[in-house]
Structures are given as C-alpha cells and as structure tokens.
Amino acid sequence: MTAIPPGRTRRATLVSAICALVVTGVGLTGCSSEDPDAGTNGVGKLTPEKIQAKTRAAAVSAGAVRLSGTVVAGGSTYKLDMRLKDDGGTGSVTAEGAAFELLRIGEQLYLKADTAFWDPEGGEGDAAAGKLDGKYVKVPEGDPSYKRFSGFTDKDVLLDSLLTLHGTLKNDGRHEQSGVRTVRITGDQGSGGTLDVSLEGKPYPLRLVRGGDAGTLTFSAWGEDFALNEPKKSETVDYGQQLPTS
C-alpha cells in the first residue's frame, strides 16, 4: 500500500476544516466544486452581446415557434397567439376589442372574423359584413390590409423586429421560465427590455419584456412543426381586389 505524503495529508485536513466552517455558518465560500454551468448549453458564461447574438441565431434557424402575449405598436395593443414557420403561420389576434384569426400559406393570406369586425359601427342591413361573418376571407396582396396583417404571420419579420434589446446590455443572472433554466439579459437595466434565454438545449429566447412598456411575449414549441391547411371552399370568400371598409 502506497503511503500518503505527510504534506498532502495536512493539506487535505486543512481543506476539510475550512469547509466545516462553511457548514457551521461562518460564511466562507469556494469549497464546493459544483459548476453552475454544468449541464447547460454554456451561454450563461458569455457576454450579454454574445448571448443576444446566439439566441437570435437559434431563433432564426428554428423551423417553427409559438409566440403569445402582447405587443404595443402605433398606439394600439395587440394580443397575439400565433404559430409560425418559414412558409406561413396561423393564430389569433385581438386589437381594440376586435378579435380575428389569420392563416397564411405561402403568399396567400386569409382572415377570419365575425360581423362585428367587418361592421364595427353595427350598421343594419350590411349584406357584405353578413356574408363575411365566420368565413375565411382571401386578402388580396394589393389591399392595404395585406401588409399589415401578413406581418403577424411572418416568423422572420416578427423575430427580427422583436428580439432586439436597446441600450447597454447587461447580464441579469440566472432565472427560470416554465421550469426551464434561463439566463436573463437586459437593455439599459430593463428600460430597454429584458430577454430570458434558455440554458437547456439550444439557446432559444423564452420570454421577452419589451422596453418602454411595449408588451410581453413568451416563446415556445421551438422547432415543432405543424400543419397549415387550406380552408374548405365552403368556408372561404374571395372578395376580389380590395376588402370592404367600414
């Protein structure tokens, strides 16, 4: 049996004694060899700028995502629940008390809403609004509404505009979102927004609080594909070159 050198024995005894002080509440640190980044994807060790770059790259490369929450833009608040992928998206939008559904497959955009959406003033005998009630209406690409509404179904457009923090970036430590460990980065100490990035698996963004009280969004189902199905002809109305206006 190989003898342990006396010096090594004394060092081991000293380390044990110091660590015992921690247990009894003296408050010394450094005795644990546990790595806080063990089992993570490692982005927590990076600078805030690199974390932001990594999460944007992961988001862009993902084939699909579910986005839900609120966005404040142009003086209006939009409540979103959208599933998005590279060739389209589907989901619901609520704005100023009016709710509607969107479906985009390739370049074809459909909008589905009730009579109150098409005729917010509640005018009597509005035959057009009645015909559109609960139907998928093809939105012509030349209609002013096309660009406005199609943006809600465009994964790249939405992520590019949303996943940006403003001001000086800082690391706000470790947090958790829906049971997933995250690292949080902030812009101008939160006034420029905060973003929680997953420390598990790919560094996807999981929660965004936009700066200037411009809304809060959560991201989930990253990379989970879903079907985009054309509505039945009996459920579809082709209104022509321009949608009706109230």
PDB file of C-alpha atoms in Angstrom:
ATOM      1  CA  MET A   1       0.000   0.000   0.000  1.00  0.00           C
ATOM      2  CA  THR A   2       1.436   3.382  -1.032  1.00  0.00           C
ATOM      3  CA  ALA A   3       1.911   5.816   1.826  1.00  0.00           C
ATOM      4  CA  ILE A   4       0.314   9.277   1.511  1.00  0.00           C
ATOM      5  CA  PRO A   5       2.904  12.039   1.817  1.00  0.00           C
ATOM      6  CA  PRO A   6       2.559  13.951   5.122  1.00  0.00           C
ATOM      7  CA  GLY A   7       2.238  17.287   3.304  1.00  0.00           C
ATOM      8  CA  ARG A   8      -0.726  16.090   1.266  1.00  0.00           C
ATOM      9  CA  THR A   9      -2.419  14.764   4.435  1.00  0.00           C
ATOM     10  CA  ARG A  10      -2.030  18.143   6.161  1.00  0.00           C
ATOM     11  CA  ARG A  11      -3.486  19.976   3.126  1.00  0.00           C
ATOM     12  CA  ALA A  12      -6.483  17.627   2.998  1.00  0.00           C
ATOM     13  CA  THR A  13      -7.094  18.099   6.712  1.00  0.00           C
ATOM     14  CA  LEU A  14      -6.885  21.888   6.364  1.00  0.00           C
ATOM     15  CA  VAL A  15      -9.373  21.929   3.451  1.00  0.00           C
ATOM     16  CA  SER A  16     -11.796  19.760   5.439  1.00  0.00           C
ATOM     17  CA  ALA A  17     -11.560  22.090   8.414  1.00  0.00           C
ATOM     18  CA  ILE A  18     -12.209  25.195   6.297  1.00  0.00           C
ATOM     19  CA  CYS A  19     -15.217  23.619   4.624  1.00  0.00           C
ATOM     20  CA  ALA A  20     -16.578  22.617   8.031  1.00  0.00           C
ATOM     21  CA  LEU A  21     -16.642  26.323   8.900  1.00  0.00           C
ATOM     22  CA  VAL A  22     -18.951  26.924   5.934  1.00  0.00           C
ATOM     23  CA  VAL A  23     -21.363  24.289   7.216  1.00  0.00           C
ATOM     24  CA  THR A  24     -21.432  25.877  10.674  1.00  0.00           C
ATOM     25  CA  GLY A  25     -22.344  29.245   9.177  1.00  0.00           C
ATOM     26  CA  VAL A  26     -19.070  31.157   9.155  1.00  0.00           C
ATOM     27  CA  GLY A  27     -19.821  32.011   5.542  1.00  0.00           C
ATOM     28  CA  LEU A  28     -16.646  31.127   3.679  1.00  0.00           C
ATOM     29  CA  THR A  29     -17.190  30.123   0.051  1.00  0.00           C
ATOM     30  CA  GLY A  30     -15.323  28.174  -2.583  1.00  0.00           C
ATOM     31  CA  CYS A  31     -15.432  24.702  -1.016  1.00  0.00           C
ATOM     32  CA  SER A  32     -17.959  23.334  -3.462  1.00  0.00           C
ATOM     33  CA  SER A  33     -16.576  22.108  -6.735  1.00  0.00           C
ATOM     34  CA  GLU A  34     -20.033  22.195  -8.385  1.00  0.00           C
ATOM     35  CA  ASP A  35     -20.024  24.052 -11.694  1.00  0.00           C
ATOM     36  CA  PRO A  36     -23.110  26.317 -12.014  1.00  0.00           C
ATOM     37  CA  ASP A  37     -22.931  25.787 -15.777  1.00  0.00           C
ATOM     38  CA  ALA A  38     -22.814  22.012 -15.559  1.00  0.00           C
ATOM     39  CA  GLY A  39     -25.492  20.506 -17.749  1.00  0.00           C
ATOM     40  CA  THR A  40     -26.279  23.784 -19.531  1.00  0.00           C
ATOM     41  CA  ASN A  41     -25.586  24.881 -23.088  1.00  0.00           C
ATOM     42  CA  GLY A  42     -22.879  27.226 -21.806  1.00  0.00           C
ATOM     43  CA  VAL A  43     -24.322  30.543 -22.990  1.00  0.00           C
ATOM     44  CA  GLY A  44     -24.540  31.765 -19.404  1.00  0.00           C
ATOM     45  CA  LYS A  45     -20.766  32.222 -19.465  1.00  0.00           C
ATOM     46  CA  LEU A  46     -20.859  34.532 -22.485  1.00  0.00           C
ATOM     47  CA  THR A  47     -21.056  38.298 -22.644  1.00  0.00           C
ATOM     48  CA  PRO A  48     -24.573  39.775 -22.981  1.00  0.00           C
ATOM     49  CA  GLU A  49     -23.789  40.764 -26.570  1.00  0.00           C
ATOM     50  CA  LYS A  50     -22.804  37.213 -27.464  1.00  0.00           C
ATOM     51  CA  ILE A  51     -25.841  35.797 -25.662  1.00  0.00           C
ATOM     52  CA  GLN A  52     -28.107  38.057 -27.724  1.00  0.00           C
ATOM     53  CA  ALA A  53     -26.347  37.034 -30.940  1.00  0.00           C
ATOM     54  CA  LYS A  54     -26.595  33.335 -30.045  1.00  0.00           C
ATOM     55  CA  THR A  55     -30.302  33.474 -29.229  1.00  0.00           C
ATOM     56  CA  ARG A  56     -31.132  35.408 -32.395  1.00  0.00           C
ATOM     57  CA  ALA A  57     -29.231  32.849 -34.475  1.00  0.00           C
ATOM     58  CA  ALA A  58     -31.015  29.959 -32.763  1.00  0.00           C
ATOM     59  CA  ALA A  59     -34.408  31.607 -33.297  1.00  0.00           C
ATOM     60  CA  VAL A  60     -33.816  32.309 -36.971  1.00  0.00           C
ATOM     61  CA  SER A  61     -32.623  28.770 -37.634  1.00  0.00           C
ATOM     62  CA  ALA A  62     -35.613  27.149 -35.921  1.00  0.00           C
ATOM     63  CA  GLY A  63     -38.232  25.802 -38.278  1.00  0.00           C
ATOM     64  CA  ALA A  64     -41.203  26.828 -36.157  1.00  0.00           C
ATOM     65  CA  VAL A  65     -42.267  28.635 -32.978  1.00  0.00           C
ATOM     66  CA  ARG A  66     -45.331  29.583 -30.963  1.00  0.00           C
ATOM     67  CA  LEU A  67     -45.495  33.231 -29.932  1.00  0.00           C
ATOM     68  CA  SER A  68     -48.041  34.563 -27.443  1.00  0.00           C
ATOM     69  CA  GLY A  69     -48.546  37.721 -25.433  1.00  0.00           C
ATOM     70  CA  THR A  70     -48.991  41.408 -26.163  1.00  0.00           C
ATOM     71  CA  VAL A  71     -47.334  43.897 -28.475  1.00  0.00           C
ATOM     72  CA  VAL A  72     -47.894  47.649 -28.271  1.00  0.00           C
ATOM     73  CA  ALA A  73     -47.304  49.418 -31.585  1.00  0.00           C
ATOM     74  CA  GLY A  74     -48.654  52.556 -33.206  1.00  0.00           C
ATOM     75  CA  GLY A  75     -50.697  53.400 -30.141  1.00  0.00           C
ATOM     76  CA  SER A  76     -52.567  50.081 -30.273  1.00  0.00           C
ATOM     77  CA  THR A  77     -52.200  46.963 -28.134  1.00  0.00           C
ATOM     78  CA  TYR A  78     -52.287  43.632 -29.956  1.00  0.00           C
ATOM     79  CA  LYS A  79     -52.827  40.363 -28.152  1.00  0.00           C
ATOM     80  CA  LEU A  80     -51.218  37.559 -30.130  1.00  0.00           C
ATOM     81  CA  ASP A  81     -51.322  33.785 -30.080  1.00  0.00           C
ATOM     82  CA  MET A  82     -49.554  32.671 -33.241  1.00  0.00           C
ATOM     83  CA  ARG A  83     -47.830  29.555 -34.524  1.00  0.00           C
ATOM     84  CA  LEU A  84     -45.272  30.443 -37.148  1.00  0.00           C
ATOM     85  CA  LYS A  85     -42.940  28.681 -39.537  1.00  0.00           C
ATOM     86  CA  ASP A  86     -40.948  29.532 -42.628  1.00  0.00           C
ATOM     87  CA  ASP A  87     -43.782  29.190 -45.145  1.00  0.00           C
ATOM     88  CA  GLY A  88     -46.637  30.707 -43.161  1.00  0.00           C
ATOM     89  CA  GLY A  89     -48.467  30.869 -39.887  1.00  0.00           C
ATOM     90  CA  THR A  90     -51.799  30.700 -38.123  1.00  0.00           C
ATOM     91  CA  GLY A  91     -53.365  32.030 -34.959  1.00  0.00           C
ATOM     92  CA  SER A  92     -55.457  34.744 -33.384  1.00  0.00           C
ATOM     93  CA  VAL A  93     -55.047  38.489 -32.904  1.00  0.00           C
ATOM     94  CA  THR A  94     -57.093  40.805 -30.696  1.00  0.00           C
ATOM     95  CA  ALA A  95     -56.845  44.561 -31.130  1.00  0.00           C
ATOM     96  CA  GLU A  96     -59.050  47.296 -29.691  1.00  0.00           C
ATOM     97  CA  GLY A  97     -61.637  44.749 -28.639  1.00  0.00           C
ATOM     98  CA  ALA A  98     -61.865  43.145 -32.070  1.00  0.00           C
ATOM     99  CA  ALA A  99     -60.670  39.559 -32.478  1.00  0.00           C
ATOM    100  CA  PHE A 100     -59.803  37.806 -35.712  1.00  0.00           C
ATOM    101  CA  GLU A 101     -57.909  34.784 -36.969  1.00  0.00           C
ATOM    102  CA  LEU A 102     -55.129  34.772 -39.517  1.00  0.00           C
ATOM    103  CA  LEU A 103     -53.896  31.993 -41.769  1.00  0.00           C
ATOM    104  CA  ARG A 104     -51.093  32.392 -44.287  1.00  0.00           C
ATOM    105  CA  ILE A 105     -49.919  29.619 -46.570  1.00  0.00           C
ATOM    106  CA  GLY A 106     -47.100  30.796 -48.778  1.00  0.00           C
ATOM    107  CA  GLU A 107     -48.231  34.150 -50.175  1.00  0.00           C
ATOM    108  CA  GLN A 108     -51.946  33.538 -49.678  1.00  0.00           C
ATOM    109  CA  LEU A 109     -53.350  35.259 -46.602  1.00  0.00           C
ATOM    110  CA  TYR A 110     -56.756  34.518 -45.096  1.00  0.00           C
ATOM    111  CA  LEU A 111     -58.575  36.494 -42.436  1.00  0.00           C
ATOM    112  CA  LYS A 112     -61.499  35.117 -40.425  1.00  0.00           C
ATOM    113  CA  ALA A 113     -63.677  37.326 -38.230  1.00  0.00           C
ATOM    114  CA  ASP A 114     -67.258  37.924 -37.156  1.00  0.00           C
ATOM    115  CA  THR A 115     -69.719  40.566 -38.313  1.00  0.00           C
ATOM    116  CA  ALA A 116     -68.633  42.980 -35.563  1.00  0.00           C
ATOM    117  CA  PHE A 117     -65.130  43.071 -37.036  1.00  0.00           C
ATOM    118  CA  TRP A 118     -66.334  43.859 -40.556  1.00  0.00           C
ATOM    119  CA  ASP A 119     -69.024  46.271 -39.369  1.00  0.00           C
ATOM    120  CA  PRO A 120     -67.765  47.832 -36.094  1.00  0.00           C
ATOM    121  CA  GLU A 121     -70.427  50.548 -36.187  1.00  0.00           C
ATOM    122  CA  GLY A 122     -73.133  47.926 -36.098  1.00  0.00           C
ATOM    123  CA  GLY A 123     -74.967  49.217 -39.153  1.00  0.00           C
ATOM    124  CA  GLU A 124     -78.172  47.441 -40.015  1.00  0.00           C
ATOM    125  CA  GLY A 125     -78.582  45.544 -43.252  1.00  0.00           C
ATOM    126  CA  ASP A 126     -74.895  45.386 -44.069  1.00  0.00           C
ATOM    127  CA  ALA A 127     -75.045  42.498 -46.508  1.00  0.00           C
ATOM    128  CA  ALA A 128     -71.282  42.426 -47.075  1.00  0.00           C
ATOM    129  CA  ALA A 129     -70.452  42.043 -43.374  1.00  0.00           C
ATOM    130  CA  GLY A 130     -73.043  39.304 -43.062  1.00  0.00           C
ATOM    131  CA  LYS A 131     -71.533  37.310 -45.914  1.00  0.00           C
ATOM    132  CA  LEU A 132     -68.070  37.528 -44.362  1.00  0.00           C
ATOM    133  CA  ASP A 133     -69.128  36.519 -40.854  1.00  0.00           C
ATOM    134  CA  GLY A 134     -67.126  33.477 -39.750  1.00  0.00           C
ATOM    135  CA  LYS A 135     -65.631  32.916 -43.197  1.00  0.00           C
ATOM    136  CA  TYR A 136     -62.017  32.768 -44.313  1.00  0.00           C
ATOM    137  CA  VAL A 137     -61.647  35.829 -46.497  1.00  0.00           C
ATOM    138  CA  LYS A 138     -58.826  35.875 -49.041  1.00  0.00           C
ATOM    139  CA  VAL A 139     -56.863  39.077 -48.503  1.00  0.00           C
ATOM    140  CA  PRO A 140     -55.682  40.458 -51.874  1.00  0.00           C
ATOM    141  CA  GLU A 141     -51.952  41.232 -51.961  1.00  0.00           C
ATOM    142  CA  GLY A 142     -52.743  44.706 -53.249  1.00  0.00           C
ATOM    143  CA  ASP A 143     -55.064  45.504 -50.361  1.00  0.00           C
ATOM    144  CA  PRO A 144     -53.667  47.857 -47.659  1.00  0.00           C
ATOM    145  CA  SER A 145     -54.569  45.269 -45.042  1.00  0.00           C
ATOM    146  CA  TYR A 146     -52.322  42.620 -46.580  1.00  0.00           C
ATOM    147  CA  LYS A 147     -49.019  44.082 -45.430  1.00  0.00           C
ATOM    148  CA  ARG A 148     -50.390  44.995 -42.031  1.00  0.00           C
ATOM    149  CA  PHE A 149     -51.847  41.578 -41.256  1.00  0.00           C
ATOM    150  CA  SER A 150     -49.335  39.352 -43.035  1.00  0.00           C
ATOM    151  CA  GLY A 151     -46.606  40.661 -40.727  1.00  0.00           C
ATOM    152  CA  PHE A 152     -48.265  38.828 -37.843  1.00  0.00           C
ATOM    153  CA  THR A 153     -47.778  35.553 -39.720  1.00  0.00           C
ATOM    154  CA  ASP A 154     -44.175  36.084 -40.830  1.00  0.00           C
ATOM    155  CA  LYS A 155     -41.738  34.362 -38.483  1.00  0.00           C
ATOM    156  CA  ASP A 156     -38.610  36.117 -39.716  1.00  0.00           C
ATOM    157  CA  VAL A 157     -40.199  39.576 -39.748  1.00  0.00           C
ATOM    158  CA  LEU A 158     -41.588  39.232 -36.242  1.00  0.00           C
ATOM    159  CA  LEU A 159     -38.457  37.756 -34.688  1.00  0.00           C
ATOM    160  CA  ASP A 160     -36.192  40.290 -36.365  1.00  0.00           C
ATOM    161  CA  SER A 161     -38.260  43.193 -35.049  1.00  0.00           C
ATOM    162  CA  LEU A 162     -38.848  41.783 -31.573  1.00  0.00           C
ATOM    163  CA  LEU A 163     -35.598  40.133 -30.473  1.00  0.00           C
ATOM    164  CA  THR A 164     -33.676  43.359 -30.014  1.00  0.00           C
ATOM    165  CA  LEU A 165     -32.808  44.953 -26.685  1.00  0.00           C
ATOM    166  CA  HIS A 166     -31.988  48.637 -26.663  1.00  0.00           C
ATOM    167  CA  GLY A 167     -29.200  50.414 -24.808  1.00  0.00           C
ATOM    168  CA  THR A 168     -26.319  48.957 -22.837  1.00  0.00           C
ATOM    169  CA  LEU A 169     -26.644  45.201 -22.393  1.00  0.00           C
ATOM    170  CA  LYS A 170     -26.057  43.508 -19.049  1.00  0.00           C
ATOM    171  CA  ASN A 171     -26.314  40.009 -17.635  1.00  0.00           C
ATOM    172  CA  ASP A 172     -29.083  39.856 -15.019  1.00  0.00           C
ATOM    173  CA  GLY A 173     -28.226  36.404 -13.725  1.00  0.00           C
ATOM    174  CA  ARG A 174     -29.981  33.063 -13.698  1.00  0.00           C
ATOM    175  CA  HIS A 175     -33.743  32.686 -13.735  1.00  0.00           C
ATOM    176  CA  GLU A 176     -36.399  30.164 -14.730  1.00  0.00           C
ATOM    177  CA  GLN A 177     -39.264  30.099 -17.213  1.00  0.00           C
ATOM    178  CA  SER A 178     -41.841  27.299 -17.093  1.00  0.00           C
ATOM    179  CA  GLY A 179     -39.374  25.010 -15.380  1.00  0.00           C
ATOM    180  CA  VAL A 180     -36.515  25.767 -17.779  1.00  0.00           C
ATOM    181  CA  ARG A 181     -33.338  27.403 -16.504  1.00  0.00           C
ATOM    182  CA  THR A 182     -32.552  30.687 -18.213  1.00  0.00           C
ATOM    183  CA  VAL A 183     -30.030  33.474 -18.291  1.00  0.00           C
ATOM    184  CA  ARG A 184     -31.555  36.944 -18.436  1.00  0.00           C
ATOM    185  CA  ILE A 185     -30.056  39.863 -20.302  1.00  0.00           C
ATOM    186  CA  THR A 186     -31.296  43.429 -20.083  1.00  0.00           C
ATOM    187  CA  GLY A 187     -31.002  46.629 -22.069  1.00  0.00           C
ATOM    188  CA  ASP A 188     -30.318  49.761 -20.024  1.00  0.00           C
ATOM    189  CA  GLN A 189     -31.108  47.879 -16.793  1.00  0.00           C
ATOM    190  CA  GLY A 190     -34.511  46.833 -18.078  1.00  0.00           C
ATOM    191  CA  SER A 191     -35.789  50.071 -19.583  1.00  0.00           C
ATOM    192  CA  GLY A 192     -34.550  48.825 -22.956  1.00  0.00           C
ATOM    193  CA  GLY A 193     -36.167  45.417 -22.489  1.00  0.00           C
ATOM    194  CA  THR A 194     -35.321  42.072 -20.889  1.00  0.00           C
ATOM    195  CA  LEU A 195     -34.853  38.700 -22.538  1.00  0.00           C
ATOM    196  CA  ASP A 196     -34.740  35.258 -20.937  1.00  0.00           C
ATOM    197  CA  VAL A 197     -32.645  32.759 -22.902  1.00  0.00           C
ATOM    198  CA  SER A 198     -32.778  29.020 -22.359  1.00  0.00           C
ATOM    199  CA  LEU A 199     -29.776  27.406 -20.703  1.00  0.00           C
ATOM    200  CA  GLU A 200     -31.056  23.983 -21.707  1.00  0.00           C
ATOM    201  CA  GLY A 201     -30.690  22.642 -25.226  1.00  0.00           C
ATOM    202  CA  LYS A 202     -30.458  25.330 -27.872  1.00  0.00           C
ATOM    203  CA  PRO A 203     -30.321  28.927 -26.564  1.00  0.00           C
ATOM    204  CA  TYR A 204     -33.824  29.845 -27.680  1.00  0.00           C
ATOM    205  CA  PRO A 205     -35.483  33.010 -26.354  1.00  0.00           C
ATOM    206  CA  LEU A 206     -38.265  32.077 -23.937  1.00  0.00           C
ATOM    207  CA  ARG A 207     -39.623  35.376 -22.638  1.00  0.00           C
ATOM    208  CA  LEU A 208     -39.298  38.955 -23.801  1.00  0.00           C
ATOM    209  CA  VAL A 209     -40.364  42.083 -21.959  1.00  0.00           C
ATOM    210  CA  ARG A 210     -40.151  44.885 -24.491  1.00  0.00           C
ATOM    211  CA  GLY A 211     -38.724  48.230 -23.495  1.00  0.00           C
ATOM    212  CA  GLY A 212     -40.985  51.225 -22.991  1.00  0.00           C
ATOM    213  CA  ASP A 213     -43.903  49.103 -21.772  1.00  0.00           C
ATOM    214  CA  ALA A 214     -44.337  47.850 -25.337  1.00  0.00           C
ATOM    215  CA  GLY A 215     -45.583  44.408 -24.373  1.00  0.00           C
ATOM    216  CA  THR A 216     -44.537  40.997 -23.066  1.00  0.00           C
ATOM    217  CA  LEU A 217     -44.179  37.844 -25.159  1.00  0.00           C
ATOM    218  CA  THR A 218     -43.416  34.213 -24.474  1.00  0.00           C
ATOM    219  CA  PHE A 219     -41.910  31.802 -26.998  1.00  0.00           C
ATOM    220  CA  SER A 220     -42.440  28.049 -27.001  1.00  0.00           C
ATOM    221  CA  ALA A 221     -42.674  24.971 -29.245  1.00  0.00           C
ATOM    222  CA  TRP A 222     -39.389  25.874 -30.929  1.00  0.00           C
ATOM    223  CA  GLY A 223     -38.769  23.598 -33.894  1.00  0.00           C
ATOM    224  CA  GLU A 224     -42.099  21.758 -33.504  1.00  0.00           C
ATOM    225  CA  ASP A 225     -43.676  21.512 -36.941  1.00  0.00           C
ATOM    226  CA  PHE A 226     -47.414  21.890 -37.502  1.00  0.00           C
ATOM    227  CA  ALA A 227     -49.807  21.662 -40.427  1.00  0.00           C
ATOM    228  CA  LEU A 228     -51.052  24.620 -42.464  1.00  0.00           C
ATOM    229  CA  ASN A 229     -54.202  23.512 -44.242  1.00  0.00           C
ATOM    230  CA  GLU A 230     -56.138  25.387 -46.890  1.00  0.00           C
ATOM    231  CA  PRO A 231     -59.661  26.143 -45.656  1.00  0.00           C
ATOM    232  CA  LYS A 232     -62.523  24.396 -47.408  1.00  0.00           C
ATOM    233  CA  LYS A 233     -64.139  26.217 -50.315  1.00  0.00           C
ATOM    234  CA  SER A 234     -67.409  26.318 -48.378  1.00  0.00           C
ATOM    235  CA  GLU A 235     -65.594  28.245 -45.638  1.00  0.00           C
ATOM    236  CA  THR A 236     -63.867  30.712 -47.972  1.00  0.00           C
ATOM    237  CA  VAL A 237     -64.892  34.000 -49.552  1.00  0.00           C
ATOM    238  CA  ASP A 238     -62.879  35.659 -52.307  1.00  0.00           C
ATOM    239  CA  TYR A 239     -63.837  39.331 -52.079  1.00  0.00           C
ATOM    240  CA  GLY A 240     -61.860  40.470 -55.082  1.00  0.00           C
ATOM    241  CA  GLN A 241     -59.219  43.167 -55.269  1.00  0.00           C
ATOM    242  CA  GLN A 242     -59.972  45.009 -52.032  1.00  0.00           C
ATOM    243  CA  LEU A 243     -61.579  44.156 -48.709  1.00  0.00           C
ATOM    244  CA  PRO A 244     -64.636  46.086 -47.565  1.00  0.00           C
ATOM    245  CA  THR A 245     -64.052  49.023 -45.234  1.00  0.00           C
ATOM    246  CA  SER A 246     -66.389  50.212 -42.536  1.00  0.00           C
TER     247      SER A 246
END
